[in-house]
N, CA, C and O atoms as a DFTB+ gen file, in Angstrom:
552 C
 N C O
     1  1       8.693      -2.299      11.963
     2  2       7.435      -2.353      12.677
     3  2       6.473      -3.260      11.917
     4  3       6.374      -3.109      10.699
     5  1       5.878      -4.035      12.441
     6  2       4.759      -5.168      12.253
     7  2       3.761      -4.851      12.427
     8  3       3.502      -3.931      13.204
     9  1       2.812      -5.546      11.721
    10  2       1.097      -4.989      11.430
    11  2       0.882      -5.066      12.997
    12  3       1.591      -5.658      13.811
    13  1      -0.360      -4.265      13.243
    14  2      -0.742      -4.219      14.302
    15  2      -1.823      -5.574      14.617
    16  3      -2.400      -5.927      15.647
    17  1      -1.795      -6.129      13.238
    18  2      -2.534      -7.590      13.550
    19  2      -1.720      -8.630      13.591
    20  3      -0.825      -8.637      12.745
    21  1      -1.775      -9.475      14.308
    22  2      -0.808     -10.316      14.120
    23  2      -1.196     -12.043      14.689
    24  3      -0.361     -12.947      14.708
    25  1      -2.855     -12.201      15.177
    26  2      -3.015     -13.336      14.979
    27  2      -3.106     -14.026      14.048
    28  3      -3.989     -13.424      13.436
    29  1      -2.901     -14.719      13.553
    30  2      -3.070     -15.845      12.200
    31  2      -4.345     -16.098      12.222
    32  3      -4.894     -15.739      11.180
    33  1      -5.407     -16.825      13.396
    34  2      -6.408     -17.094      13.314
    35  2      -7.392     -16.254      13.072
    36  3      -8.528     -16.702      12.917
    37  1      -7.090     -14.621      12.980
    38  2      -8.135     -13.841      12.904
    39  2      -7.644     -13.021      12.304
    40  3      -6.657     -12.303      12.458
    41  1      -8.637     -13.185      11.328
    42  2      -8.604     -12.211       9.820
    43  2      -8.878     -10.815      10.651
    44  3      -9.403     -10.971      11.754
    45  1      -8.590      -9.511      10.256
    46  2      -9.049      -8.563      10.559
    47  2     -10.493      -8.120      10.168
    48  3     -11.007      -8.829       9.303
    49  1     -11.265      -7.061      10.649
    50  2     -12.564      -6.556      10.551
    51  2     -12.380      -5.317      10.244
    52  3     -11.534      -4.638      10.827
    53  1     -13.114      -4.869       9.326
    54  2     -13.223      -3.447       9.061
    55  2     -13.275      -2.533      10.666
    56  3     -12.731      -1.433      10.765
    57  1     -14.092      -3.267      11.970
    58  2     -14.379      -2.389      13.087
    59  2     -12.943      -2.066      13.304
    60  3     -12.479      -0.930      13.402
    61  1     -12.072      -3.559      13.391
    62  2     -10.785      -3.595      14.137
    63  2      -9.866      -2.609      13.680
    64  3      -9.103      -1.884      14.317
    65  1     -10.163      -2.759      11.968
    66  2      -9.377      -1.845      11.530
    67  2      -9.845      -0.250      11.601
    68  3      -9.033       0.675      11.604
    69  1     -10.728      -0.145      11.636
    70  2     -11.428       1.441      11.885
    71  2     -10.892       1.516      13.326
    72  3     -10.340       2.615      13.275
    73  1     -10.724       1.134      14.389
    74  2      -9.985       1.202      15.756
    75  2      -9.036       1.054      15.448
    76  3      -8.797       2.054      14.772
    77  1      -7.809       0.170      15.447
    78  2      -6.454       0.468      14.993
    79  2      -5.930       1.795      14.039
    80  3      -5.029       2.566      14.368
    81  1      -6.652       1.852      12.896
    82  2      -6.004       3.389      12.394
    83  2      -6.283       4.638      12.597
    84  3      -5.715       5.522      11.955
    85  1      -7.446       4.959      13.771
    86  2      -7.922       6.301      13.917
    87  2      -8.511       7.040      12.654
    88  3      -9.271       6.680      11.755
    89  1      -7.905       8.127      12.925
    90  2      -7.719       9.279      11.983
    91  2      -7.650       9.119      10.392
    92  3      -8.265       9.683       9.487
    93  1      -6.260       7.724      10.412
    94  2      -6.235       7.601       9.066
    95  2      -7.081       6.429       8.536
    96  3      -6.848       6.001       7.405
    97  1      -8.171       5.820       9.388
    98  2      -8.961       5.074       8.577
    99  2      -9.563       5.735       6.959
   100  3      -9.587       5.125       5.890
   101  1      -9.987       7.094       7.220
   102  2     -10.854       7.249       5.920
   103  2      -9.412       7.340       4.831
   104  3      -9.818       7.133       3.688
   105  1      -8.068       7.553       4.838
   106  2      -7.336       7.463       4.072
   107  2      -7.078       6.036       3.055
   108  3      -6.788       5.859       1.872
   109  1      -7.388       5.071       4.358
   110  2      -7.379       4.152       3.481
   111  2      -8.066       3.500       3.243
   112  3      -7.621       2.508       2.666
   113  1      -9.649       3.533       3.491
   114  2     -10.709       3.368       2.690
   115  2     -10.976       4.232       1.395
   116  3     -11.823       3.967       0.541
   117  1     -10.289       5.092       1.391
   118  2     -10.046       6.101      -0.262
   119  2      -9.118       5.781      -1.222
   120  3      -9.172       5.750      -2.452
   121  1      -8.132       5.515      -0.304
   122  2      -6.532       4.509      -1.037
   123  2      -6.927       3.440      -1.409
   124  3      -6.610       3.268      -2.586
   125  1      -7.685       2.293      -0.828
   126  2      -8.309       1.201      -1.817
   127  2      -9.439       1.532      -2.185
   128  3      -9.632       0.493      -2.816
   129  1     -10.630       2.259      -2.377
   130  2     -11.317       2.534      -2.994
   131  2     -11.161       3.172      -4.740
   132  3     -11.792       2.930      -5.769
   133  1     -10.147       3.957      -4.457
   134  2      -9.486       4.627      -5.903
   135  2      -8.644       3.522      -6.313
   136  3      -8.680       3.345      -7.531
   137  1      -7.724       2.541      -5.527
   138  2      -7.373       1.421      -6.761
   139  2      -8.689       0.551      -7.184
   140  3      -8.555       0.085      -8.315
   141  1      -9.682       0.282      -6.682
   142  2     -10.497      -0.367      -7.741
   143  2     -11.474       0.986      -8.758
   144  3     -11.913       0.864      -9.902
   145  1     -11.518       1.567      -8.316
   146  2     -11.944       2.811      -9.234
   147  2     -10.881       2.574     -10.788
   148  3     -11.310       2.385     -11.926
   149  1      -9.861       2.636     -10.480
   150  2      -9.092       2.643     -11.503
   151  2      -8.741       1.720     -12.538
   152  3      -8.475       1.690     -13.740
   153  1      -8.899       0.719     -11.180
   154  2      -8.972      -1.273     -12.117
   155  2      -9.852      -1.976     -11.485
   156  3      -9.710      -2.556     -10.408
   157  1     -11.101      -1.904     -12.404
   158  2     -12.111      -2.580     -11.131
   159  2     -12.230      -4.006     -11.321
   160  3     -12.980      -4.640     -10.578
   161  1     -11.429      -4.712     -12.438
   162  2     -10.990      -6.090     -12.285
   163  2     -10.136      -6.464     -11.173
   164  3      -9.884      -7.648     -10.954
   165  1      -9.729      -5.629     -10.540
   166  2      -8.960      -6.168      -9.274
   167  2      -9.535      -6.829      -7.998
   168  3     -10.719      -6.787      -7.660
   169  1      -8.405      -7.523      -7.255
   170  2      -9.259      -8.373      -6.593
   171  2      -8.601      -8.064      -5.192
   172  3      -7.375      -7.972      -5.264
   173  1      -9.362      -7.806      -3.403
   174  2      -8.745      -7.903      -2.378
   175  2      -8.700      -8.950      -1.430
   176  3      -9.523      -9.862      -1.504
   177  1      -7.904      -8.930      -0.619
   178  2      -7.634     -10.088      -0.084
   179  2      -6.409      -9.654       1.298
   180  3      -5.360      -9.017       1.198
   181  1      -6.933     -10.173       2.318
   182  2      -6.199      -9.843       3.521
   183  2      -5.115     -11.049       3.070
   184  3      -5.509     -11.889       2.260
   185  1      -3.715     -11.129       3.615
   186  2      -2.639     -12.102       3.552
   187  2      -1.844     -12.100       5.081
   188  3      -1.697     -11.071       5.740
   189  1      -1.499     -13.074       5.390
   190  2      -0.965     -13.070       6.572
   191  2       0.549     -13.712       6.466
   192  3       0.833     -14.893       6.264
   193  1       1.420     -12.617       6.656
   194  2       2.577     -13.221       5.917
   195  2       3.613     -13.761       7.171
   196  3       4.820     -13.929       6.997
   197  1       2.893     -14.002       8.488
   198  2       3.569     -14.916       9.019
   199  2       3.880     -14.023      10.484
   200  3       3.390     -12.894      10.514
   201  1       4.539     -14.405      11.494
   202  2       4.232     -13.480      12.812
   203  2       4.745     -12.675      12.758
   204  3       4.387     -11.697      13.413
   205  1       5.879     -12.631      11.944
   206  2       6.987     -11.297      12.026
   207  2       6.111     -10.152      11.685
   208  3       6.127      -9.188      12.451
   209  1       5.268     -10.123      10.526
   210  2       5.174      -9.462       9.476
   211  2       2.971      -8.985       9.654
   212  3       2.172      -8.110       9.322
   213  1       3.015     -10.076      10.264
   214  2       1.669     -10.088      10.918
   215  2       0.585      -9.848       9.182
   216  3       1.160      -9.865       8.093
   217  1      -0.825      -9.664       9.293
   218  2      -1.302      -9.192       8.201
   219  2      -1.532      -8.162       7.759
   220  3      -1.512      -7.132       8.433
   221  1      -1.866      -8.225       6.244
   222  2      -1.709      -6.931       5.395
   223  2      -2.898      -7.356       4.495
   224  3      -3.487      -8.437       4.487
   225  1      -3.173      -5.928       3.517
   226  2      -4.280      -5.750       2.330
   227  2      -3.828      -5.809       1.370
   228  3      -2.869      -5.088       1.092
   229  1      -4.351      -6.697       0.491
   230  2      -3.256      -6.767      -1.012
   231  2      -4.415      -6.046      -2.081
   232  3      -5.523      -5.714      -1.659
   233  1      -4.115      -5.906      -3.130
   234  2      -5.233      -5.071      -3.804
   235  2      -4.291      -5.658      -5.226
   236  3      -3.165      -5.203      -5.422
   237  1      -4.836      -6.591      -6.060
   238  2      -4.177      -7.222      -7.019
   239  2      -4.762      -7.423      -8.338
   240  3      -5.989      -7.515      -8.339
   241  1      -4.153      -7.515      -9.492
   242  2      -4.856      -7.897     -10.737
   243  2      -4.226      -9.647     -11.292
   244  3      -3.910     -10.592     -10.570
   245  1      -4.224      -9.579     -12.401
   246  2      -4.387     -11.429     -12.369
   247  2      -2.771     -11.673     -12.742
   248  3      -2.306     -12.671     -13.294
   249  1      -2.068     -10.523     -12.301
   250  2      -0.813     -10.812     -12.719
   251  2       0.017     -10.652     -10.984
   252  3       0.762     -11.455     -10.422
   253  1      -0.338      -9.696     -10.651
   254  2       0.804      -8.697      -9.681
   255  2       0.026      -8.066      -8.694
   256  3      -0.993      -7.467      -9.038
   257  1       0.458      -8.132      -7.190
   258  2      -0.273      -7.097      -6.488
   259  2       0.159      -5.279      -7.063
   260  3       1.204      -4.991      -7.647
   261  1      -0.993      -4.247      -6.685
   262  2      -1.168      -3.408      -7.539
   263  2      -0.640      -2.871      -6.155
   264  3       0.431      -2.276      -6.279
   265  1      -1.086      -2.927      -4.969
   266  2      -0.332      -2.199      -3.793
   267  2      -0.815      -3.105      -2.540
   268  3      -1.599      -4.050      -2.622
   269  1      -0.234      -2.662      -1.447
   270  2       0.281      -3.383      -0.346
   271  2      -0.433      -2.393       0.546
   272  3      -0.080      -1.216       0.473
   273  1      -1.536      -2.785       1.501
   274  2      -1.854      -1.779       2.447
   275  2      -1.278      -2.540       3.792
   276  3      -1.175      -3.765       3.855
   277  1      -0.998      -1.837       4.623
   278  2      -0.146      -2.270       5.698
   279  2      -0.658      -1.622       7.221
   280  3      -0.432      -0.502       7.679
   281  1      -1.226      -2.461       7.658
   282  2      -2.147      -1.679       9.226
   283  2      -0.828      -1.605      10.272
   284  3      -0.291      -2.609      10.740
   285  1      -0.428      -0.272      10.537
   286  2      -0.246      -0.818      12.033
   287  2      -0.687       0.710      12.793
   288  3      -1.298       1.512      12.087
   289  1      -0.370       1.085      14.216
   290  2      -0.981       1.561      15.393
   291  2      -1.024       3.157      15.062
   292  3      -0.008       3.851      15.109
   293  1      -2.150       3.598      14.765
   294  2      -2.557       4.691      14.508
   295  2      -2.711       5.306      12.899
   296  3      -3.426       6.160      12.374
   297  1      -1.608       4.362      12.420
   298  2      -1.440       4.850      10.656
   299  2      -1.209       3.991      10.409
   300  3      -0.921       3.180      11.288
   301  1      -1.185       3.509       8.596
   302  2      -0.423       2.533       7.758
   303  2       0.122       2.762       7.095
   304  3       0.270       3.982       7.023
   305  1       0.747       2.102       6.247
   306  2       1.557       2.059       5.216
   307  2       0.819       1.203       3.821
   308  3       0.005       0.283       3.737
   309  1       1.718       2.199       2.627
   310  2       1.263       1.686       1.340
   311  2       2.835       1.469       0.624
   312  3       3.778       2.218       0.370
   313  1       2.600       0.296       0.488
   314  2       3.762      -0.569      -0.150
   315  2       3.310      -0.756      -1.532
   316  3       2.164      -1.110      -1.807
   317  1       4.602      -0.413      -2.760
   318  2       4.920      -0.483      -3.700
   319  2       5.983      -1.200      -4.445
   320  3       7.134      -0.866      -4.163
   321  1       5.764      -2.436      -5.652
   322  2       7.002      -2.852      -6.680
   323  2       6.792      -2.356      -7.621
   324  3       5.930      -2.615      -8.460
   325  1       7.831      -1.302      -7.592
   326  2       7.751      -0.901      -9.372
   327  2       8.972      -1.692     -10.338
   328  3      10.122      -2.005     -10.030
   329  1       8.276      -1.858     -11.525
   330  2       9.309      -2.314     -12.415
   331  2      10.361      -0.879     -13.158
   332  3      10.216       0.311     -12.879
   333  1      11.085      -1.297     -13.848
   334  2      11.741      -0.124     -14.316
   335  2      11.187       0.652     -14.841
   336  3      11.445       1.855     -14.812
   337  1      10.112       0.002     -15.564
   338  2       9.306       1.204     -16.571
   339  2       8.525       1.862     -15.738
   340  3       8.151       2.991     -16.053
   341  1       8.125       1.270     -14.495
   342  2       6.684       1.996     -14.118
   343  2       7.570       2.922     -13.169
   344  3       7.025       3.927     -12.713
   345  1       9.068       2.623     -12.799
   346  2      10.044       3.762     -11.999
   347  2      10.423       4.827     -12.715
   348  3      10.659       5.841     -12.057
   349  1      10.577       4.898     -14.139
   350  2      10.639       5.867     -14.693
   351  2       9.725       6.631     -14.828
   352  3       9.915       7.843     -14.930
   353  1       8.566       6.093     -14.857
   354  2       6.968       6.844     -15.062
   355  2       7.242       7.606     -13.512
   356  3       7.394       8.828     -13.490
   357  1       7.273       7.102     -12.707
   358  2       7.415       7.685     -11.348
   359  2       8.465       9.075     -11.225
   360  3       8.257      10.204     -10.781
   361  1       9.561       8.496     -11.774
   362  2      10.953       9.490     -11.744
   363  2       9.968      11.211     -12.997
   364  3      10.070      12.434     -12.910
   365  1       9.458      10.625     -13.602
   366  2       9.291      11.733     -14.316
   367  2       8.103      12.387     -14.287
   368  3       7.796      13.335     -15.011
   369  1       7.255      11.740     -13.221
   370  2       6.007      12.938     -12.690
   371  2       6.215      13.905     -11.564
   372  3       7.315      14.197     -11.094
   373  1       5.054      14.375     -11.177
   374  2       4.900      15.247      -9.980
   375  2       4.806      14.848      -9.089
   376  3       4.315      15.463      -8.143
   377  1       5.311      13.453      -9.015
   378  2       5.039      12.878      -7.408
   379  2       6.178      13.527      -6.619
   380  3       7.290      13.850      -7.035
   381  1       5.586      13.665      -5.209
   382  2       6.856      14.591      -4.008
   383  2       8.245      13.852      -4.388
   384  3       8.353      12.710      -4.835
   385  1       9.244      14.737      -4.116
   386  2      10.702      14.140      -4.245
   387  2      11.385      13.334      -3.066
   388  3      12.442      12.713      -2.952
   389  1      10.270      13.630      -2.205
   390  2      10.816      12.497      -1.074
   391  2      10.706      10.811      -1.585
   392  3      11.435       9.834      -1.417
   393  1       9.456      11.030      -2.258
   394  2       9.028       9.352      -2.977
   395  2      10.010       9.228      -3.553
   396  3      10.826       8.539      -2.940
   397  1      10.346       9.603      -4.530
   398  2      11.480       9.674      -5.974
   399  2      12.792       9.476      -4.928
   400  3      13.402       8.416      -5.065
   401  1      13.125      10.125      -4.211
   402  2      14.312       9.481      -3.743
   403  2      14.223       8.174      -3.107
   404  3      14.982       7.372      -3.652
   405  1      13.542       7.675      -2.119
   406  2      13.467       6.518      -1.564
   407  2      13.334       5.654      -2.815
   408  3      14.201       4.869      -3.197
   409  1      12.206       5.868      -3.394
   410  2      12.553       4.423      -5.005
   411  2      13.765       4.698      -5.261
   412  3      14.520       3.734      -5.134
   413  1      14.438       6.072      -5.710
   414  2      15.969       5.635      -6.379
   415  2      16.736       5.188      -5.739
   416  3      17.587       4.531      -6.339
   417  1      16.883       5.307      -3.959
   418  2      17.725       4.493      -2.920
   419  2      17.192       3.252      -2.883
   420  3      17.841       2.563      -2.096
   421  1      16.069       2.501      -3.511
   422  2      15.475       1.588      -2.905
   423  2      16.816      -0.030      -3.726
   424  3      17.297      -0.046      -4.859
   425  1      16.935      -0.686      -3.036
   426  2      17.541      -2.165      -3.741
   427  2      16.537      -2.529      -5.245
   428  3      15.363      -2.896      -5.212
   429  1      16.984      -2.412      -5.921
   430  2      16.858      -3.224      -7.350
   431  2      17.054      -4.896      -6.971
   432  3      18.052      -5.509      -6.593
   433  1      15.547      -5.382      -7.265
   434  2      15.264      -6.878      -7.206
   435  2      15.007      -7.881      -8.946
   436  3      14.674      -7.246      -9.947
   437  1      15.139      -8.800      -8.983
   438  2      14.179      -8.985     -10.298
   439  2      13.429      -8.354     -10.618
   440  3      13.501      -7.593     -11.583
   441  1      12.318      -8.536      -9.742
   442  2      10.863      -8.009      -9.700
   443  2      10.593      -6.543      -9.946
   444  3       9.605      -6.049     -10.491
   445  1      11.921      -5.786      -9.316
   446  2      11.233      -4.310      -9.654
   447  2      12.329      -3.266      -8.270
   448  3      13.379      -3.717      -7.812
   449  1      11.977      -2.455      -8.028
   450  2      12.363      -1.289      -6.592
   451  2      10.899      -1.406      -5.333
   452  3       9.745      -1.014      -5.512
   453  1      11.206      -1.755      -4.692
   454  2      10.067      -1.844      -3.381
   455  2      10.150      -0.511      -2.689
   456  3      11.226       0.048      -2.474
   457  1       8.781       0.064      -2.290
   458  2       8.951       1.857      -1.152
   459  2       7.888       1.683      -0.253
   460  3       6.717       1.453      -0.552
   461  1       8.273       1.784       0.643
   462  2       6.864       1.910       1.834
   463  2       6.630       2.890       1.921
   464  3       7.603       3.614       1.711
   465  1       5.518       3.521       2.209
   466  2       5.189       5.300       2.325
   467  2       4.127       5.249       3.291
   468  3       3.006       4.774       3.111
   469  1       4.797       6.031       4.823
   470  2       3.869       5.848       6.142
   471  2       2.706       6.847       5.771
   472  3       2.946       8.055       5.760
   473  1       1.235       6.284       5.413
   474  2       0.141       7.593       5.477
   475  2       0.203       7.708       6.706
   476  3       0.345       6.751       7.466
   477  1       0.089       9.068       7.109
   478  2      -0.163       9.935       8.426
   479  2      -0.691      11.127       8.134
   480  3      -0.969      11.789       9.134
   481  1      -1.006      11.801       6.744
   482  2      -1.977      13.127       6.574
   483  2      -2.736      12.593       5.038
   484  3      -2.687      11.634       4.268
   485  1      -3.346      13.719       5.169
   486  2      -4.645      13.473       3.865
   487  2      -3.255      14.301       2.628
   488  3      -3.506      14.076       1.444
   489  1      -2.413      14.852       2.796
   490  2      -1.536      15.741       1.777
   491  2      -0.809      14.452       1.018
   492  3      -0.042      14.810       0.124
   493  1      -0.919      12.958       1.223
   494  2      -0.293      12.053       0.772
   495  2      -1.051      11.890      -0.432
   496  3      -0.591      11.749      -1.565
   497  1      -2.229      11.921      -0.095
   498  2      -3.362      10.885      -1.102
   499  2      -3.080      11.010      -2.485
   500  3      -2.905       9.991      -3.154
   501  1      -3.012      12.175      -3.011
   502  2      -3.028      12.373      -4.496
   503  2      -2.043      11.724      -4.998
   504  3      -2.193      11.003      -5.985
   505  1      -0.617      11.924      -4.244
   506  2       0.663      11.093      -4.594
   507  2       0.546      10.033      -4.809
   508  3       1.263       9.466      -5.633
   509  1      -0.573       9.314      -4.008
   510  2      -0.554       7.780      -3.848
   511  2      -1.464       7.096      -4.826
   512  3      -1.306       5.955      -5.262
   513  1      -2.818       8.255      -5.233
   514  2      -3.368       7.818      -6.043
   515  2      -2.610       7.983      -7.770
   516  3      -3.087       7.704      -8.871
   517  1      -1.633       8.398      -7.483
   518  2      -0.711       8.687      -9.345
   519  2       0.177       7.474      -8.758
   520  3       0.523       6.998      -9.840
   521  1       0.611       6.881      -8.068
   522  2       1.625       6.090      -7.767
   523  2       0.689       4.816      -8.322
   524  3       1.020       4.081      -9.253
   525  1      -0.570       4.711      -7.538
   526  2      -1.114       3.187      -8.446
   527  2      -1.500       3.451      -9.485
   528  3      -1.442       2.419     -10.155
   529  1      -2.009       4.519     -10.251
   530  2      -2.297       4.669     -11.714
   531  2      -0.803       4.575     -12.174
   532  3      -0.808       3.506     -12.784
   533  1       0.314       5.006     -12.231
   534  2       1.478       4.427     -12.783
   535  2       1.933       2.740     -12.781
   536  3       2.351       1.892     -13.569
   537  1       1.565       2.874     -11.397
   538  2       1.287       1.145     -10.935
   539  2       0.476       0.286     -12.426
   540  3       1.086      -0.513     -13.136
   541  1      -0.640       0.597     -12.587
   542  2      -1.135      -0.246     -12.911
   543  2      -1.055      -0.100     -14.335
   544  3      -1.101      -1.182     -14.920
   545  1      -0.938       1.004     -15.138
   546  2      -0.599       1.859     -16.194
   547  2       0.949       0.391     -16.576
   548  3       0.745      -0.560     -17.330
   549  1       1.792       0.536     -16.120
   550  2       3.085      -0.338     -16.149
   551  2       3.432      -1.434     -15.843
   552  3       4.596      -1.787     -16.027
């Protein structure tokens, strides 16, 4: 499934996006709000990675995006690369074991293990906020 944006010529709007995610807008105005809470050298930036893929929220430091926010129709997604170290940090907290399995099923790249995680309730958040403090921690 593809962002729910998907012109090239038009950046998204906070309105558009407060209409496209409903419910879970305030999730992810809290989900990027707590990654710059955490690294407030970070920098955002909408990216448009082409029609398939339509656009997304990057939330980055001067090395690596820190996470991947991902709009589409009613909810989004928060996309993660962890490197090995920051997968072990993962493997050995309290994050839900549904996460922990999808990273350990996930393909091993150079770069790291990639996990998408669909927000659809507020019971995600805490997970997500230890997922970018490991994130950025590693």
């Amino acid at each position: 499934m593809k962002s729910i944006f998907i012109d090239k010529n038009e950046v998204p709007t906070e309105e558009q996006l407060c209409d496209a995610l409903g419910e879970t807008y305030p999730f992810w105005q809290f989900i990027a709000s707590q990654a710059l809470v955490l690294h407030p050298e970070a920098t955002t930036l909408w990216h448009y990675s082409g029609e398939k893929f339509g656009w997304s929220f990057r939330i980055s430091d001067a090395k690596r995006v820190i996470v991947y926010l991902l709009p589409r129709d009613r909810f989004f997604k928060v996309a993660f690369v962890f490197s090995q170290k920051a997968t072990d940090a993962v493997l050995k907290s309290d994050i839900a074991d549904s996460i922990k399995n999808e990273l350990i099923a996930a393909k091993l790249y150079a770069e790291g293990r990639g996990i998408r995680i669909a927000v659809t309730h507020e019971s995600q958040i805490n997970d997500i906020k230890q997922l970018i403090s490991i994130k950025i921690s590693n």
